[in-house]
Amino acid sequence: MAAVFLVMLYEYSPLFYISVISLCFVVTAAMVLGWFGFDVPVILRSSDETESVLPVPEKRMVQVTNPFALEMGTSGVASVTEGVSLRPCCLEPCVLSCYWGCGVHALQGALQTHQHGPSRLSTPQQFQEALHFQYHHCQSFHISGENREEHYSEMPAELRITDFGHLPRERYPLVALLTLAEPEARDTYNIAASVTVVHVPDDKYSLEHV
């Protein structure tokens, strides 16, 4: 019986080999065509490829105009003891509020209130309340529209603050807030305020070491 089976296998082995090779060729060709984007039955595709071809939900792009811009002044003065020169560039009349020694956690809490709170922080008074008044000194400037004049801000000398400690600090040296001055303009723009953290060098921290 075994001899008969060996004889049959010997007689039909070329046909068996041809069938196996043909099947391998068909499967390989189907995989290659699928990689190049041709329509291939899903049963021949891998699970990763099936997930990758799922449609991605479209998101509608919305154009937003930012009415605020803030630059460092050209005077070259920038330190905790000598103050900072700032140059706001706004499309509308705005208010520049400078908060010296603002608490890090207080600022993070204020930003979360602005993002998840019932209303936006669109005025300096609302921002100060969100900070829980955790800052050393505040100085405000009224800026007319498209006015590129530099404004100088510093802490009062009687505070006797020359540094804000070693890194990591618990307070930011300076936080500059830009808000729209006119209530009508606040309803025109999607951006209600601009917050900029200015890392001013002092006796214990120099920007040259960054």
GROMACS .gro file of C-alpha atoms in nm:
model
  210
    1MET     CA    1   0.000   0.000   0.000
    2ALA     CA    2   0.280   0.236   0.086
    3ALA     CA    3   0.450   0.158  -0.240
    4VAL     CA    4   0.136   0.241  -0.436
    5PHE     CA    5   0.104   0.575  -0.255
    6LEU     CA    6   0.466   0.665  -0.327
    7VAL     CA    7   0.415   0.584  -0.694
    8MET     CA    8   0.105   0.807  -0.711
    9LEU     CA    9   0.286   1.092  -0.533
   10TYR     CA   10   0.574   1.060  -0.777
   11GLU     CA   11   0.339   1.074  -1.074
   12TYR     CA   12   0.139   1.375  -0.955
   13SER     CA   13   0.412   1.571  -0.772
   14PRO     CA   14   0.486   1.808  -1.067
   15LEU     CA   15   0.121   1.905  -1.080
   16PHE     CA   16   0.116   1.949  -0.703
   17TYR     CA   17   0.425   2.172  -0.710
   18ILE     CA   18   0.282   2.380  -0.994
   19SER     CA   19  -0.043   2.431  -0.800
   20VAL     CA   20   0.139   2.542  -0.485
   21ILE     CA   21   0.362   2.784  -0.676
   22SER     CA   22   0.063   2.927  -0.864
   23LEU     CA   23  -0.126   2.983  -0.539
   24CYS     CA   24   0.172   3.159  -0.382
   25PHE     CA   25   0.207   3.378  -0.689
   26VAL     CA   26  -0.162   3.479  -0.675
   27VAL     CA   27  -0.143   3.568  -0.304
   28THR     CA   28   0.180   3.765  -0.349
   29ALA     CA   29   0.040   3.956  -0.647
   30ALA     CA   30  -0.275   4.043  -0.451
   31MET     CA   31  -0.069   4.181  -0.159
   32VAL     CA   32   0.153   4.389  -0.391
   33LEU     CA   33  -0.146   4.534  -0.574
   34GLY     CA   34  -0.305   4.619  -0.243
   35TRP     CA   35   0.006   4.811  -0.131
   36PHE     CA   36  -0.003   5.019  -0.449
   37GLY     CA   37  -0.367   5.117  -0.398
   38PHE     CA   38  -0.540   4.878  -0.638
   39ASP     CA   39  -0.871   4.733  -0.538
   40VAL     CA   40  -0.802   4.409  -0.356
   41PRO     CA   41  -1.058   4.196  -0.169
   42VAL     CA   42  -1.067   4.282   0.199
   43ILE     CA   43  -1.006   3.921   0.293
   44LEU     CA   44  -0.653   3.947   0.148
   45ARG     CA   45  -0.567   4.268   0.339
   46SER     CA   46  -0.416   4.288   0.683
   47SER     CA   47  -0.604   4.429   0.982
   48ASP     CA   48  -0.367   4.729   1.008
   49GLU     CA   49  -0.431   4.823   0.644
   50THR     CA   50  -0.808   4.794   0.694
   51GLU     CA   51  -0.794   5.037   0.986
   52SER     CA   52  -0.580   5.285   0.793
   53VAL     CA   53  -0.828   5.324   0.509
   54LEU     CA   54  -1.116   5.428   0.737
   55PRO     CA   55  -1.244   5.777   0.649
   56VAL     CA   56  -1.110   6.059   0.865
   57PRO     CA   57  -1.376   6.303   0.990
   58GLU     CA   58  -1.340   6.645   0.832
   59LYS     CA   59  -1.295   6.955   1.043
   60ARG     CA   60  -1.403   7.289   0.911
   61MET     CA   61  -1.130   7.554   0.916
   62VAL     CA   62  -1.227   7.892   1.060
   63GLN     CA   63  -1.032   8.208   0.994
   64VAL     CA   64  -0.950   8.397   1.314
   65THR     CA   65  -0.798   8.744   1.337
   66ASN     CA   66  -0.565   8.815   1.628
   67PRO     CA   67  -0.584   9.186   1.715
   68PHE     CA   68  -0.286   9.167   1.952
   69ALA     CA   69   0.091   9.160   1.905
   70LEU     CA   70   0.367   9.234   2.155
   71GLU     CA   71   0.738   9.290   2.100
   72MET     CA   72   1.032   9.371   2.321
   73GLY     CA   73   1.148   9.730   2.301
   74THR     CA   74   1.469   9.842   2.135
   75SER     CA   75   1.606  10.029   2.437
   76GLY     CA   76   1.800   9.722   2.551
   77VAL     CA   77   1.687   9.759   2.912
   78ALA     CA   78   1.547   9.434   3.048
   79SER     CA   79   1.599   9.333   3.410
   80VAL     CA   80   1.403   9.303   3.730
   81THR     CA   81   1.571   9.607   3.885
   82GLU     CA   82   1.579   9.828   3.573
   83GLY     CA   83   1.244   9.734   3.420
   84VAL     CA   84   1.137   9.630   3.069
   85SER     CA   85   1.046   9.820   2.755
   86LEU     CA   86   0.751   9.671   2.563
   87ARG     CA   87   0.599   9.766   2.229
   88PRO     CA   88   0.240   9.651   2.169
   89CYS     CA   89   0.097   9.644   1.816
   90CYS     CA   90  -0.284   9.626   1.821
   91LEU     CA   91  -0.549   9.660   1.554
   92GLU     CA   92  -0.789   9.821   1.803
   93PRO     CA   93  -0.747  10.040   2.112
   94CYS     CA   94  -0.633   9.812   2.390
   95VAL     CA   95  -0.496   9.803   2.743
   96LEU     CA   96  -0.148   9.674   2.829
   97SER     CA   97  -0.133   9.540   3.185
   98CYS     CA   98   0.204   9.439   3.331
   99TYR     CA   99   0.197   9.205   3.631
  100TRP     CA  100   0.529   9.179   3.812
  101GLY     CA  101   0.593   8.873   4.030
  102CYS     CA  102   0.283   8.687   3.916
  103GLY     CA  103   0.231   8.347   4.083
  104VAL     CA  104   0.287   8.053   3.848
  105HIS     CA  105  -0.005   7.848   3.984
  106ALA     CA  106  -0.223   8.158   3.994
  107LEU     CA  107  -0.161   8.224   3.624
  108GLN     CA  108  -0.230   7.862   3.530
  109GLY     CA  109  -0.556   7.877   3.725
  110ALA     CA  110  -0.655   8.201   3.552
  111LEU     CA  111  -0.592   8.049   3.209
  112GLN     CA  112  -0.802   7.745   3.296
  113THR     CA  113  -1.079   7.977   3.414
  114HIS     CA  114  -1.059   8.161   3.081
  115GLN     CA  115  -1.077   7.837   2.884
  116HIS     CA  116  -1.335   7.642   3.083
  117GLY     CA  117  -1.516   7.915   3.277
  118PRO     CA  118  -1.863   8.047   3.198
  119SER     CA  119  -1.723   8.369   3.048
  120ARG     CA  120  -1.399   8.487   2.889
  121LEU     CA  121  -1.148   8.699   3.078
  122SER     CA  122  -1.167   9.003   2.855
  123THR     CA  123  -1.080   9.284   3.099
  124PRO     CA  124  -0.785   9.347   3.334
  125GLN     CA  125  -1.023   9.348   3.632
  126GLN     CA  126  -1.150   8.999   3.548
  127PHE     CA  127  -0.793   8.876   3.498
  128GLN     CA  128  -0.684   9.017   3.835
  129GLU     CA  129  -0.973   8.845   4.011
  130ALA     CA  130  -0.887   8.516   3.838
  131LEU     CA  131  -0.528   8.558   3.961
  132HIS     CA  132  -0.664   8.615   4.314
  133PHE     CA  133  -0.438   8.923   4.315
  134GLN     CA  134  -0.129   8.703   4.353
  135TYR     CA  135   0.127   8.944   4.210
  136HIS     CA  136   0.359   9.209   4.350
  137HIS     CA  137   0.285   9.505   4.126
  138CYS     CA  138   0.054   9.593   3.834
  139GLN     CA  139   0.101   9.875   3.584
  140SER     CA  140  -0.138   9.956   3.297
  141PHE     CA  141  -0.108  10.154   2.975
  142HIS     CA  142  -0.383  10.258   2.733
  143ILE     CA  143  -0.279  10.190   2.373
  144SER     CA  144  -0.446  10.348   2.074
  145GLY     CA  145  -0.507  10.142   1.762
  146GLU     CA  146  -0.198  10.068   1.550
  147ASN     CA  147   0.024  10.266   1.788
  148ARG     CA  148   0.376  10.118   1.798
  149GLU     CA  149   0.508  10.336   2.077
  150GLU     CA  150   0.726  10.168   2.338
  151HIS     CA  151   0.610  10.160   2.699
  152TYR     CA  152   0.841  10.123   2.996
  153SER     CA  153   0.734   9.920   3.298
  154GLU     CA  154   0.916   9.859   3.624
  155MET     CA  155   0.853   9.763   3.982
  156PRO     CA  156   0.857  10.034   4.250
  157ALA     CA  157   1.194  10.062   4.424
  158GLU     CA  158   1.028  10.049   4.766
  159LEU     CA  159   0.938   9.685   4.707
  160ARG     CA  160   1.313   9.605   4.720
  161ILE     CA  161   1.279   9.301   4.494
  162THR     CA  162   1.594   9.218   4.299
  163ASP     CA  163   1.523   8.856   4.203
  164PHE     CA  164   1.257   8.587   4.205
  165GLY     CA  165   1.470   8.302   4.335
  166HIS     CA  166   1.638   8.005   4.170
  167LEU     CA  167   1.477   7.778   3.911
  168PRO     CA  168   1.214   7.646   3.918
  169ARG     CA  169   1.053   7.973   4.021
  170GLU     CA  170   0.722   8.005   4.203
  171ARG     CA  171   0.658   8.341   4.038
  172TYR     CA  172   0.698   8.471   3.684
  173PRO     CA  173   0.902   8.794   3.668
  174LEU     CA  174   0.659   8.962   3.428
  175VAL     CA  175   0.325   8.870   3.271
  176ALA     CA  176   0.201   9.107   2.999
  177LEU     CA  177  -0.172   9.111   2.932
  178LEU     CA  178  -0.332   9.276   2.628
  179THR     CA  179  -0.709   9.329   2.628
  180LEU     CA  180  -0.943   9.528   2.405
  181ALA     CA  181  -1.036   9.865   2.552
  182GLU     CA  182  -1.376   9.911   2.385
  183PRO     CA  183  -1.662   9.674   2.478
  184GLU     CA  184  -1.794   9.677   2.121
  185ALA     CA  185  -1.465   9.539   1.987
  186ARG     CA  186  -1.476   9.244   2.229
  187ASP     CA  187  -1.776   9.103   2.045
  188THR     CA  188  -1.603   9.144   1.707
  189TYR     CA  189  -1.295   8.925   1.767
  190ASN     CA  190  -1.281   8.561   1.876
  191ILE     CA  191  -0.959   8.631   2.068
  192ALA     CA  192  -1.044   8.825   2.384
  193ALA     CA  193  -0.697   8.864   2.537
  194SER     CA  194  -0.328   8.793   2.486
  195VAL     CA  195  -0.106   8.669   2.771
  196THR     CA  196   0.272   8.678   2.737
  197VAL     CA  197   0.520   8.555   2.999
  198VAL     CA  198   0.844   8.755   2.988
  199HIS     CA  199   1.142   8.587   3.155
  200VAL     CA  200   1.332   8.891   3.277
  201PRO     CA  201   1.688   8.826   3.405
  202ASP     CA  202   1.777   8.912   3.762
  203ASP     CA  203   2.056   8.858   4.014
  204LYS     CA  204   1.997   8.480   4.031
  205TYR     CA  205   1.889   8.406   3.676
  206SER     CA  206   2.050   8.514   3.351
  207LEU     CA  207   1.913   8.447   3.003
  208GLU     CA  208   2.269   8.389   2.882
  209HIS     CA  209   2.265   8.051   3.061
  210VAL     CA  210   1.960   7.927   2.868
   0.00000   0.00000   0.00000
